[in-house]
Short mmCIF file of C-alpha atoms and ligand atoms in Angstrom, two decimals:
data_model
loop_
_atom_site.label_atom_id
_atom_site.label_comp_id
_atom_site.label_asym_id
_atom_site.label_seq_id
_atom_site.Cartn_x
_atom_site.Cartn_y
_atom_site.Cartn_z
CA MET A 1 0.07 -0.19 -0.02
CA ALA A 2 2.58 2.44 0.95
CA LYS A 3 4.57 1.66 -2.27
CA GLU A 4 1.39 2.15 -4.20
CA GLN A 5 0.89 5.75 -2.58
CA ASP A 6 4.54 6.61 -3.35
CA ASN A 7 3.92 5.49 -7.07
CA PHE A 8 0.95 7.69 -7.15
CA LYS A 9 2.65 10.60 -5.59
CA GLN A 10 5.48 10.26 -8.17
CA VAL A 11 2.82 10.17 -10.95
CA ILE A 12 1.35 13.47 -9.68
CA SER A 13 4.62 15.25 -9.23
CA HIS A 14 5.90 13.97 -12.69
CA ALA A 15 2.62 15.22 -14.19
CA LYS A 16 3.50 18.72 -12.78
CA GLU A 17 7.27 18.85 -13.58
CA TYR A 18 6.76 17.99 -16.95
CA GLY A 19 4.03 20.45 -17.92
CA TYR A 20 1.07 17.75 -18.04
CA ILE A 21 -1.28 18.53 -15.22
CA PHE A 22 -1.41 21.60 -12.78
CA SER A 23 -3.89 22.24 -10.23
CA SER A 24 -6.53 24.56 -11.50
CA SER A 25 -5.88 28.48 -10.45
CA GLU A 26 -2.78 27.25 -8.42
CA ILE A 27 -1.59 30.93 -7.64
CA TYR A 28 -4.85 31.17 -5.44
CA ASP A 29 -3.99 27.82 -3.88
CA GLY A 30 -5.86 25.74 -6.47
CA LEU A 31 -9.56 24.95 -6.58
CA SER A 32 -10.43 21.16 -5.24
CA ALA A 33 -10.82 18.60 -7.69
CA VAL A 34 -10.38 20.87 -10.51
CA TYR A 35 -7.26 20.59 -13.07
CA ASP A 36 -5.55 22.25 -15.65
CA TYR A 37 -3.68 20.65 -18.52
CA GLY A 38 -0.51 21.97 -19.36
CA GLN A 39 1.48 22.39 -22.76
CA ASN A 40 2.14 18.48 -22.86
CA GLY A 41 -0.93 17.54 -21.08
CA VAL A 42 -3.10 19.15 -23.92
CA GLU A 43 -1.16 17.63 -26.51
CA LEU A 44 -1.74 14.05 -24.88
CA LYS A 45 -5.35 14.71 -24.33
CA ASN A 46 -5.91 15.65 -27.94
CA ASN A 47 -4.07 12.68 -29.11
CA ILE A 48 -6.25 10.33 -27.10
CA LYS A 49 -9.41 12.00 -28.35
CA ASN A 50 -8.20 11.67 -31.84
CA TYR A 51 -7.38 8.07 -31.39
CA TRP A 52 -10.87 7.44 -29.95
CA TRP A 53 -12.68 9.43 -32.59
CA LYS A 54 -10.95 7.85 -35.42
CA SER A 55 -11.59 4.52 -34.39
CA MET A 56 -15.36 5.23 -33.42
CA VAL A 57 -16.41 7.62 -36.12
CA GLN A 58 -14.09 7.61 -39.00
CA MET A 59 -13.57 3.61 -38.90
CA HIS A 60 -17.37 2.88 -38.55
CA GLN A 61 -19.45 4.10 -41.51
CA ASN A 62 -22.58 3.81 -39.45
CA ILE A 63 -21.30 6.10 -36.66
CA VAL A 64 -21.34 9.89 -37.01
CA GLY A 65 -20.17 12.69 -34.47
CA LEU A 66 -21.97 15.36 -32.51
CA ASP A 67 -20.97 18.42 -30.64
CA ALA A 68 -24.06 19.40 -28.41
CA ALA A 69 -24.00 22.58 -26.20
CA ILE A 70 -23.19 22.11 -22.44
CA LEU A 71 -26.38 24.02 -21.43
CA MET A 72 -29.53 22.10 -22.26
CA HIS A 73 -33.07 22.75 -21.65
CA PRO A 74 -33.75 21.83 -18.12
CA THR A 75 -36.71 19.43 -18.91
CA THR A 76 -33.80 17.07 -20.26
CA TRP A 77 -32.61 16.34 -16.78
CA LYS A 78 -36.12 15.65 -15.61
CA ALA A 79 -36.68 13.32 -18.37
CA SER A 80 -33.25 11.48 -17.93
CA GLY A 81 -33.95 11.00 -14.21
CA HIS A 82 -30.98 13.27 -13.11
CA VAL A 83 -33.09 15.84 -11.17
CA ASP A 84 -34.83 13.06 -8.99
CA ALA A 85 -32.03 10.47 -8.86
CA PHE A 86 -28.58 11.64 -9.39
CA ASN A 87 -27.74 11.89 -5.66
CA ASP A 88 -25.02 10.88 -3.12
CA PRO A 89 -25.80 9.97 0.26
CA LEU A 90 -24.24 12.81 2.71
CA ILE A 91 -23.58 13.17 6.15
CA ASP A 92 -22.33 16.11 8.25
CA ASN A 93 -20.23 16.03 11.34
CA LYS A 94 -21.97 18.31 13.83
CA ASP A 95 -18.67 19.34 15.43
CA SER A 96 -16.21 20.00 12.54
CA LYS A 97 -19.05 20.98 10.16
CA LYS A 98 -17.44 18.90 7.70
CA ARG A 99 -19.63 17.23 5.02
CA TYR A 100 -18.74 13.43 3.96
CA ARG A 101 -20.07 10.83 1.47
CA ALA A 102 -21.77 8.31 3.91
CA ASP A 103 -20.95 5.31 1.72
CA VAL A 104 -17.34 6.54 1.45
CA LEU A 105 -16.92 6.69 5.35
CA VAL A 106 -17.92 3.19 5.38
CA GLU A 107 -15.92 2.13 2.42
CA ASP A 108 -12.67 3.71 3.99
CA TYR A 109 -13.40 1.85 7.31
CA VAL A 110 -13.51 -1.42 5.29
CA GLU A 111 -10.46 -0.35 3.58
CA LYS A 112 -8.51 -0.26 7.04
CA ILE A 113 -9.96 -3.69 7.82
CA ASN A 114 -8.44 -4.71 4.43
CA GLN A 115 -5.09 -3.33 5.34
CA LYS A 116 -5.11 -5.28 8.41
CA ALA A 117 -5.63 -8.37 6.57
CA GLN A 118 -2.85 -7.29 4.05
CA LYS A 119 -0.47 -6.73 7.23
CA GLU A 120 -1.02 -10.37 8.24
CA ILE A 121 -0.30 -11.45 4.64
CA ASP A 122 2.85 -9.46 4.48
CA LYS A 123 3.94 -10.70 7.76
CA ALA A 124 3.53 -14.34 6.81
CA GLN A 125 5.31 -13.79 3.52
CA LYS A 126 8.28 -12.54 5.35
CA ARG A 127 8.16 -15.38 7.73
CA PHE A 128 7.88 -18.18 5.15
CA GLY A 129 9.85 -16.60 2.36
CA GLU A 130 9.74 -18.83 -0.96
CA ALA A 131 7.74 -21.31 0.62
CA PHE A 132 4.90 -18.80 1.15
CA ASN A 133 1.73 -19.95 -0.43
CA GLU A 134 -0.63 -16.85 -0.39
CA GLU A 135 -3.84 -18.66 -1.73
CA GLU A 136 -3.68 -21.14 0.84
CA PHE A 137 -2.84 -18.70 3.82
CA VAL A 138 -5.77 -16.42 2.88
CA THR A 139 -8.32 -19.21 2.75
CA THR A 140 -6.87 -20.94 6.18
CA ASN A 141 -5.62 -18.25 8.29
CA PRO A 142 -8.42 -17.41 10.81
CA ARG A 143 -7.49 -13.95 11.28
CA VAL A 144 -7.42 -13.28 7.71
CA LEU A 145 -10.77 -15.06 7.29
CA ARG A 146 -12.24 -12.98 10.19
CA TYR A 147 -11.20 -9.96 8.53
CA ARG A 148 -12.68 -10.87 5.15
CA GLU A 149 -15.90 -11.90 6.62
CA GLU A 150 -16.16 -8.58 8.45
CA GLN A 151 -15.37 -6.72 5.38
CA LYS A 152 -18.17 -8.65 3.52
CA THR A 153 -20.83 -8.26 6.18
CA ILE A 154 -20.42 -4.47 6.12
CA MET A 155 -20.35 -3.98 2.54
CA GLU A 156 -23.55 -6.32 2.00
CA ARG A 157 -25.20 -4.15 4.57
CA LEU A 158 -24.36 -0.89 3.10
CA ALA A 159 -25.55 -2.04 -0.48
CA THR A 160 -28.91 -3.18 0.92
CA SER A 161 -29.42 -0.07 2.81
CA LEU A 162 -28.53 2.27 -0.24
CA THR A 163 -30.75 0.01 -2.67
CA ALA A 164 -33.48 0.35 -0.48
CA GLU A 165 -32.93 4.01 -0.01
CA ASN A 166 -32.99 3.17 3.86
CA LEU A 167 -30.67 6.17 4.94
CA ALA A 168 -31.46 5.78 8.59
CA ASP A 169 -29.72 2.17 8.47
CA VAL A 170 -26.65 3.87 6.62
CA LYS A 171 -26.19 6.29 9.62
CA ALA A 172 -27.12 3.38 12.23
CA LEU A 173 -24.21 1.47 10.29
CA ILE A 174 -21.87 4.37 10.89
CA GLU A 175 -22.63 4.69 14.36
CA GLU A 176 -22.45 1.02 15.22
CA LEU A 177 -18.90 0.81 13.53
CA GLY A 178 -17.79 3.72 15.60
CA ILE A 179 -16.72 5.59 12.73
CA ALA A 180 -15.33 9.20 13.66
CA CYS A 181 -14.89 12.35 11.47
CA PRO A 182 -11.41 12.24 10.11
CA GLU A 183 -10.98 15.86 10.90
CA SER A 184 -12.15 16.29 14.39
CA GLY A 185 -12.34 12.56 15.71
CA SER A 186 -15.95 13.33 16.83
CA LYS A 187 -18.87 10.85 16.42
CA ASN A 188 -21.40 13.50 16.43
CA TRP A 189 -23.16 12.92 13.11
CA THR A 190 -26.36 14.32 11.46
CA ASP A 191 -28.87 12.24 9.49
CA VAL A 192 -27.88 11.02 6.26
CA LYS A 193 -29.56 12.98 3.25
CA GLN A 194 -29.44 12.74 -0.47
CA PHE A 195 -27.59 15.53 -2.40
CA ASN A 196 -27.87 16.20 -6.01
CA LEU A 197 -24.59 16.15 -8.09
CA MET A 198 -25.68 18.63 -10.59
CA PHE A 199 -24.26 22.12 -10.74
CA GLY A 200 -26.91 24.57 -11.06
CA THR A 201 -26.59 27.94 -13.04
CA LYS A 202 -28.95 30.75 -14.34
CA LEU A 203 -29.83 31.78 -17.88
CA GLY A 204 -30.85 35.39 -18.36
CA ALA A 205 -29.95 38.72 -17.15
CA SER A 206 -32.50 39.71 -14.54
CA ALA A 207 -33.07 37.67 -11.39
CA ASP A 208 -36.87 37.36 -11.64
CA SER A 209 -36.86 36.39 -15.42
CA ALA A 210 -33.76 33.99 -15.28
CA THR A 211 -34.13 30.25 -15.83
CA ASP A 212 -32.70 27.73 -13.63
CA LEU A 213 -30.22 25.25 -15.74
CA TYR A 214 -27.96 22.79 -14.95
CA LEU A 215 -24.31 22.12 -16.37
CA ARG A 216 -24.68 18.87 -17.97
CA PRO A 217 -23.57 15.92 -15.96
CA GLU A 218 -23.10 13.63 -18.84
CA THR A 219 -22.65 14.13 -22.74
CA ALA A 220 -25.09 11.34 -23.41
CA GLN A 221 -28.42 13.37 -23.08
CA GLY A 222 -27.14 15.78 -25.98
CA ILE A 223 -27.21 12.67 -28.21
CA PHE A 224 -30.48 11.49 -27.22
CA VAL A 225 -32.34 14.80 -27.69
CA ASN A 226 -30.60 15.00 -31.35
CA PHE A 227 -31.37 11.57 -32.20
CA ALA A 228 -34.11 12.42 -34.73
CA ASN A 229 -32.11 15.51 -36.10
CA VAL A 230 -29.24 13.22 -36.94
CA GLN A 231 -31.23 10.33 -38.10
CA LYS A 232 -33.17 12.28 -40.38
CA THR A 233 -30.37 14.62 -41.77
CA GLY A 234 -27.82 11.81 -41.87
CA ARG A 235 -30.45 9.36 -43.35
CA MET A 236 -29.01 6.83 -40.81
CA LYS A 237 -30.31 3.38 -40.90
CA ILE A 238 -30.56 1.21 -37.70
CA PRO A 239 -28.15 0.07 -36.44
CA PHE A 240 -26.24 3.34 -36.25
CA GLY A 241 -24.28 5.36 -33.67
CA ILE A 242 -23.61 9.07 -32.52
CA ALA A 243 -20.57 9.72 -30.91
CA GLN A 244 -19.53 12.81 -28.77
CA ILE A 245 -16.30 14.10 -26.90
CA GLY A 246 -17.18 16.93 -24.37
CA LYS A 247 -17.11 18.38 -20.88
CA ALA A 248 -19.40 17.14 -18.08
CA PHE A 249 -19.69 18.52 -14.49
CA ARG A 250 -20.40 16.87 -11.32
CA ASN A 251 -20.43 18.21 -7.91
CA GLU A 252 -18.61 15.35 -6.35
CA ILE A 253 -18.21 15.54 -2.61
CA VAL A 254 -15.38 13.12 -2.27
CA ALA A 255 -13.20 14.35 -5.02
CA ARG A 256 -9.74 12.82 -4.50
CA GLN A 257 -7.33 10.50 -6.34
CA PHE A 258 -6.17 13.45 -8.63
CA ILE A 259 -7.85 13.66 -12.05
CA PHE A 260 -9.65 10.25 -11.45
CA ARG A 261 -12.59 11.84 -9.83
CA GLN A 262 -13.08 15.60 -10.79
CA ARG A 263 -15.73 18.19 -10.87
CA GLU A 264 -15.16 19.22 -14.28
CA PHE A 265 -14.10 16.41 -16.78
CA GLU A 266 -14.38 15.24 -20.27
CA GLN A 267 -16.30 12.04 -21.61
CA MET A 268 -16.09 10.17 -24.83
CA GLU A 269 -19.61 8.65 -25.35
CA MET A 270 -21.24 6.94 -27.99
CA GLN A 271 -24.94 5.85 -28.22
CA PHE A 272 -25.59 3.01 -30.54
CA PHE A 273 -29.10 2.63 -31.63
CA VAL A 274 -30.51 -0.82 -32.30
CA ARG A 275 -33.74 -2.94 -33.04
CA PRO A 276 -35.38 -3.96 -29.86
CA GLY A 277 -34.49 -7.58 -29.14
CA GLU A 278 -31.05 -7.31 -30.69
CA GLU A 279 -29.36 -5.13 -27.93
CA LEU A 280 -27.65 -7.89 -26.04
CA LYS A 281 -25.84 -9.06 -29.33
CA TRP A 282 -24.81 -5.66 -29.80
CA PHE A 283 -23.86 -5.18 -26.20
CA GLU A 284 -21.32 -8.11 -26.70
CA TYR A 285 -20.08 -6.50 -29.84
CA TRP A 286 -19.23 -3.21 -28.19
CA LYS A 287 -17.59 -5.00 -25.11
CA GLU A 288 -15.33 -6.80 -27.58
CA THR A 289 -14.57 -3.69 -29.79
CA ARG A 290 -13.86 -1.61 -26.93
CA GLN A 291 -11.61 -3.99 -25.21
CA LYS A 292 -9.72 -4.39 -28.49
CA TRP A 293 -9.15 -0.56 -28.80
CA HIS A 294 -7.76 -0.61 -25.13
CA ALA A 295 -5.65 -3.69 -25.87
CA SER A 296 -4.13 -1.93 -29.21
CA LEU A 297 -2.41 0.63 -27.07
CA GLY A 298 -0.37 -1.86 -25.24
CA LEU A 299 -0.89 -0.62 -21.90
CA GLY A 300 -0.58 -4.38 -20.56
CA GLU A 301 -3.59 -6.68 -20.79
CA GLU A 302 -3.02 -7.60 -16.95
CA ASN A 303 -3.90 -3.90 -16.41
CA TYR A 304 -7.59 -4.39 -17.39
CA ARG A 305 -10.64 -6.34 -16.17
CA PHE A 306 -14.38 -6.44 -16.81
CA HIS A 307 -16.61 -5.95 -13.92
CA ASP A 308 -20.01 -7.13 -14.96
CA HIS A 309 -22.90 -5.56 -13.02
CA GLU A 310 -25.17 -8.02 -10.99
CA LYS A 311 -27.22 -5.04 -9.86
CA MET A 312 -28.21 -2.76 -12.58
CA ALA A 313 -30.07 0.45 -12.87
CA HIS A 314 -33.67 0.16 -13.45
CA TYR A 315 -33.48 0.90 -17.22
CA ALA A 316 -30.51 -1.33 -18.22
CA ASN A 317 -30.56 -4.99 -19.01
CA ALA A 318 -26.67 -5.43 -19.31
CA ALA A 319 -24.03 -3.51 -18.07
CA THR A 320 -20.14 -3.80 -17.51
CA ASP A 321 -17.15 -1.72 -16.56
CA ILE A 322 -13.90 -1.89 -17.91
CA GLU A 323 -11.48 -1.29 -14.98
CA PHE A 324 -7.99 -0.30 -14.99
CA ASN A 325 -5.20 -0.89 -12.59
CA PHE A 326 -4.71 2.55 -11.61
CA PRO A 327 -1.96 3.34 -8.96
CA PHE A 328 -4.58 3.04 -6.35
CA GLY A 329 -5.80 -0.27 -7.53
CA PHE A 330 -8.42 -1.51 -10.13
CA LYS A 331 -11.28 1.22 -10.70
CA GLU A 332 -13.84 1.98 -13.44
CA LEU A 333 -12.23 3.45 -16.64
CA GLU A 334 -15.19 2.83 -18.96
CA GLY A 335 -18.78 1.97 -18.86
CA ILE A 336 -20.78 -0.20 -21.39
CA HIS A 337 -24.56 -0.27 -20.91
CA SER A 338 -27.38 -1.67 -22.56
CA ARG A 339 -29.98 1.04 -21.67
CA THR A 340 -33.06 -0.26 -23.47
CA ASP A 341 -35.44 2.45 -24.85
CA PHE A 342 -35.41 4.33 -21.57
CA ASP A 343 -33.99 7.59 -22.55
CA LEU A 344 -35.71 7.89 -25.84
CA LYS A 345 -38.89 7.11 -24.45
CA ALA A 346 -38.47 9.44 -21.53
CA HIS A 347 -37.54 12.24 -23.82
CA GLU A 348 -40.60 11.39 -26.08
CA GLU A 349 -43.18 11.69 -23.05
CA HIS A 350 -41.47 14.79 -21.88
CA SER A 351 -41.24 16.75 -25.26
CA GLY A 352 -44.29 15.30 -26.86
CA LYS A 353 -42.09 14.48 -29.96
CA LYS A 354 -41.74 11.26 -31.59
CA LEU A 355 -38.13 9.88 -31.31
CA GLN A 356 -38.64 6.60 -33.50
CA PHE A 357 -37.30 4.85 -36.55
CA PHE A 358 -39.23 3.46 -39.37
CA ASP A 359 -37.58 0.13 -40.18
CA PRO A 360 -38.44 -0.67 -43.77
CA GLU A 361 -37.55 -4.41 -43.37
CA LEU A 362 -40.00 -4.91 -40.47
CA ASN A 363 -42.39 -2.24 -42.02
CA LYS A 364 -42.97 -0.64 -38.66
CA ASN A 365 -41.94 2.05 -36.40
CA TYR A 366 -40.30 1.55 -32.92
CA VAL A 367 -38.24 3.37 -30.22
CA PRO A 368 -34.71 2.10 -31.04
CA TYR A 369 -32.79 0.25 -28.12
CA VAL A 370 -29.40 1.84 -27.19
CA ILE A 371 -26.00 0.35 -26.28
CA GLU A 372 -23.69 3.13 -24.68
CA THR A 373 -20.04 3.10 -24.54
CA SER A 374 -18.78 5.76 -22.03
CA ILE A 375 -15.24 6.43 -21.23
CA GLY A 376 -13.70 9.43 -19.03
CA LEU A 377 -11.04 11.13 -21.16
CA ASP A 378 -9.17 12.23 -17.92
CA ARG A 379 -9.26 8.67 -16.67
CA MET A 380 -7.91 7.33 -19.88
CA PHE A 381 -5.08 10.00 -19.49
CA LEU A 382 -4.41 8.88 -15.98
CA ALA A 383 -4.21 5.16 -17.21
CA VAL A 384 -1.93 5.94 -19.98
CA PHE A 385 0.08 8.42 -17.97
CA SER A 386 0.57 6.32 -14.73
CA SER A 387 1.21 2.92 -16.54
CA SER A 388 3.78 4.57 -18.81
CA LEU A 389 5.91 6.09 -16.11
CA GLN A 390 8.86 3.85 -15.16
CA GLU A 391 12.13 3.98 -13.12
CA GLU A 392 14.39 1.78 -15.28
CA ALA A 393 17.72 0.37 -13.96
CA LEU A 394 20.54 0.72 -16.63
CA GLU A 395 23.39 -1.69 -17.20
CA ASP A 396 25.83 1.13 -15.93
CA GLY A 397 24.16 1.06 -12.44
CA ASN A 398 22.21 4.22 -13.09
CA THR A 399 18.50 4.67 -13.11
CA ARG A 400 16.60 6.73 -15.79
CA THR A 401 13.04 7.92 -15.40
CA VAL A 402 11.17 7.39 -18.69
CA LEU A 403 7.79 7.87 -19.68
CA LYS A 404 6.81 5.14 -22.23
CA LEU A 405 3.87 6.54 -23.76
CA PRO A 406 2.45 4.84 -26.77
CA ALA A 407 4.15 6.83 -29.53
CA ILE A 408 0.99 7.53 -31.28
CA LEU A 409 -0.21 9.50 -28.21
CA ALA A 410 2.94 11.09 -27.16
CA PRO A 411 2.80 14.93 -27.21
CA THR A 412 6.03 15.30 -28.96
CA LYS A 413 7.19 12.86 -31.61
CA ALA A 414 10.80 13.73 -31.93
CA ALA A 415 13.23 16.31 -30.32
CA ILE A 416 16.14 17.75 -32.59
CA PHE A 417 19.42 18.33 -31.13
CA PRO A 418 22.61 20.03 -32.41
CA LEU A 419 25.46 18.10 -30.76
CA VAL A 420 27.12 21.68 -30.24
CA LYS A 421 26.05 25.06 -30.40
CA LYS A 422 28.34 26.14 -33.31
CA ASP A 423 29.96 25.23 -36.42
CA GLY A 424 26.61 25.44 -38.31
CA LEU A 425 24.93 22.41 -36.49
CA PRO A 426 22.24 24.56 -34.91
CA GLU A 427 21.21 25.60 -38.31
CA ILE A 428 20.91 22.26 -39.72
CA ALA A 429 18.98 21.15 -36.73
CA GLU A 430 16.45 23.93 -37.00
CA GLN A 431 16.07 23.31 -40.81
CA ILE A 432 15.17 19.60 -39.91
CA VAL A 433 12.53 21.06 -37.29
CA GLU A 434 11.14 23.27 -40.00
CA ASP A 435 10.66 20.20 -42.24
CA LEU A 436 9.29 17.91 -39.84
CA GLN A 437 6.88 20.35 -38.14
CA TRP A 438 4.53 20.25 -40.98
CA ASP A 439 3.67 16.61 -40.35
CA PHE A 440 4.56 16.03 -36.55
CA ASN A 441 4.76 17.90 -33.38
CA VAL A 442 8.62 18.34 -32.96
CA ILE A 443 10.93 20.51 -30.76
CA TYR A 444 14.42 21.98 -31.13
CA ASP A 445 16.56 21.56 -27.94
CA GLU A 446 20.24 22.54 -27.62
CA LYS A 447 20.45 23.22 -23.75
CA ASP A 448 22.96 20.99 -21.65
CA ALA A 449 24.90 17.94 -22.61
CA VAL A 450 23.37 15.50 -25.21
CA GLY A 451 23.04 12.89 -22.43
CA ARG A 452 21.04 15.20 -20.36
CA ARG A 453 18.85 16.26 -23.19
CA TYR A 454 18.10 12.37 -23.76
CA ARG A 455 17.16 12.10 -20.15
CA ARG A 456 14.91 15.04 -20.30
CA GLN A 457 13.09 13.69 -23.50
CA ASP A 458 12.64 10.26 -21.91
CA ALA A 459 11.01 11.75 -18.84
CA ASN A 460 9.00 13.77 -21.44
CA GLY A 461 7.85 10.90 -23.43
CA THR A 462 9.27 11.72 -26.59
CA PRO A 463 9.67 8.64 -28.66
CA PHE A 464 12.67 9.91 -30.92
CA CYS A 465 15.74 12.19 -30.41
CA ILE A 466 17.69 13.08 -33.58
CA THR A 467 20.98 14.53 -33.08
CA VAL A 468 22.93 16.60 -35.77
CA ASP A 469 26.72 16.25 -35.58
CA HIS A 470 29.73 17.16 -37.63
CA GLN A 471 29.40 13.99 -39.91
CA THR A 472 25.96 15.50 -40.69
CA LYS A 473 27.65 18.24 -42.54
CA GLU A 474 29.57 15.72 -44.76
CA ASP A 475 26.99 13.03 -45.78
CA HIS A 476 23.48 14.58 -44.49
CA THR A 477 22.99 11.78 -41.98
CA VAL A 478 21.83 12.04 -38.27
CA THR A 479 21.72 9.73 -35.41
CA ILE A 480 18.26 8.80 -34.40
CA ARG A 481 17.77 7.41 -30.69
CA HIS A 482 14.64 5.30 -29.69
CA ARG A 483 13.31 6.33 -26.32
CA ASP A 484 12.41 2.72 -25.24
CA THR A 485 15.25 0.78 -26.46
CA MET A 486 17.89 3.59 -26.39
CA GLU A 487 19.37 2.20 -29.54
CA GLN A 488 20.90 4.71 -31.71
CA LYS A 489 21.00 4.26 -35.77
CA ARG A 490 22.69 6.60 -38.30
CA VAL A 491 20.18 7.48 -40.86
CA ALA A 492 19.85 9.85 -43.78
CA ILE A 493 17.88 13.14 -43.14
CA ALA A 494 15.64 12.40 -46.08
CA GLU A 495 14.50 9.18 -44.06
CA LEU A 496 13.30 10.75 -41.05
CA LYS A 497 9.81 11.52 -41.90
CA GLU A 498 9.24 7.97 -43.05
CA ILE A 499 10.65 6.51 -39.78
CA ILE A 500 8.56 8.68 -37.64
CA SER A 501 5.49 8.08 -39.68
CA GLN A 502 5.71 4.28 -39.50
CA GLU A 503 6.04 4.54 -35.54
CA ILE A 504 2.77 6.49 -35.33
CA ASP A 505 0.70 4.98 -38.15
CA PHE A 506 -2.89 4.74 -36.97
CA LYS A 507 -3.72 1.30 -39.00
CA THR A 508 -0.68 -0.36 -37.35
CA TRP A 509 -1.65 0.57 -33.97
CA MET A 510 -5.22 -0.33 -34.40
CA LYS A 511 -4.52 -3.70 -35.77
CA ARG A 512 -1.92 -4.74 -33.10
N1 GAP B 601 -23.63 8.36 -19.74
C1 GAP B 601 -23.17 7.46 -18.87
C2 GAP B 601 -22.18 8.03 -17.71
O1 GAP B 601 -22.05 9.13 -17.55
P1 GAP B 601 -20.81 7.21 -15.68
O2 GAP B 601 -20.46 5.68 -15.14
O3 GAP B 601 -21.47 7.98 -14.70
O4 GAP B 601 -21.90 6.84 -16.87
C3 GAP B 601 -19.08 7.41 -17.46
O5 GAP B 601 -19.55 8.00 -16.39
C4 GAP B 601 -17.63 7.58 -17.29
O6 GAP B 601 -17.18 8.98 -17.06
C5 GAP B 601 -16.70 6.89 -16.09
O7 GAP B 601 -16.62 5.35 -16.62
C6 GAP B 601 -15.69 7.68 -15.73
O8 GAP B 601 -14.60 7.27 -16.86
C7 GAP B 601 -15.94 8.98 -16.15
N2 GAP B 601 -16.21 9.83 -15.02
C8 GAP B 601 -17.33 9.82 -14.39
N3 GAP B 601 -17.30 10.73 -13.33
C9 GAP B 601 -16.27 11.13 -13.23
C10 GAP B 601 -15.46 12.20 -12.51
N4 GAP B 601 -15.97 12.65 -11.60
N5 GAP B 601 -14.30 12.45 -12.73
C11 GAP B 601 -13.74 11.93 -13.88
N6 GAP B 601 -14.33 11.22 -14.66
C12 GAP B 601 -15.45 10.74 -14.47
#
């Protein structure tokens, strides 16, 4: 656990040091759970967006894009259920006046029991060394078994109370477990209340005529309300999809874990409209397609797992999460949901407009069923960034920090160096930059010794370093060094474009 926390701290500080992520409005001490993407962060983010957009929209003839407004008619959120049910159970401590998510207080308590169990396992591992059989130990050791049973009982009771909206029992559970306010140590709690996560705002200049609006908590509803517009103007035939990338806002109460849970974040969502009765077939199709997309980036198959939902929202008939092994453990990265006809029907009812499709093969109108794929862009960023950051031991006994970003996503594709700042080498390097920048994001760097420049670019995630030396003046060749292998090759300047292109070829990446 301590090692995981250290790794996570390292991820956060590296992201700042190399211009990937800053706290929002940092000069005013930041704004909790809101972040800004720096000069490298914005490039990585745009590259992730592009990789998703190309694979979803460009590579599917039956999927088109959309960019709906963040502000939507307030009835949208009544129809979608967000006004009535997009809530977190909150509890206040009467002494410290601090507000907490009641379920998170319980989960944190359970995590402490988990840590006790882990301590027993670590102790035994030390004692038995190589002969240690963890599986046997955790299934037979009475202490570990007791801890596990305790965890299970608490989590089951929490799930039952939340599902039944029995908030009094959630409070009773907190009191029975003796959970104290992490700030004050006091156990003086208010009742648990539901708190809506949508940010409200106002449209209009004068106070009396202003309309109450919400900042959208998901991009999906912009797609649903545009279903008929896109279907008719695009002459789309079922099955077809609408994809969108955009900001979403949630007033998260427990917003920690860096960019994993933010108040302002971006989603990449796609709603795929299908014939009723065919949704489960398409659900499987999208599960497989999205899994392949993730695998193509090579972040490590062992870092992914599916978590199929047993209990589903009332409108869904199948749901799974793609979880990623973040520095703080496996957590949801993407959700794939079979949402039936719930959303379109709800918008039909609230708007009085038909949101149906005339199926010529069946010769009838129906409200299509929907499969949704929804991935958090910021979470994908964190998955890519954290799994790419490595401390590598070198043969000479030193270590290097290297950010092994998939080359197709790397902010800078190549850094061009003159070996020395004289003898006409800077001019040649600058000319290479000028030629390559038409096709790629490249930079010029002449500061410090070449070894240090290599290290800087390794830590920055740049796949190639290109060095201009005295031989370049004679034969128009340069050395090109690969970030991951550190291998250096002498190549002609004229070959550079082709070498870099091959490394970031979309088709090659997608077919991996
Ligand atoms: N339209 C469906 C929907 O919004 P969700 O599970 O609430 O479903 C989808 O969100 C994805 O959005 C999540 O899998 C996660 O990647 C991302 N996400 C949700 N809340 C987030 C937050 N507060 N900060 C960052 N990403 C978030």
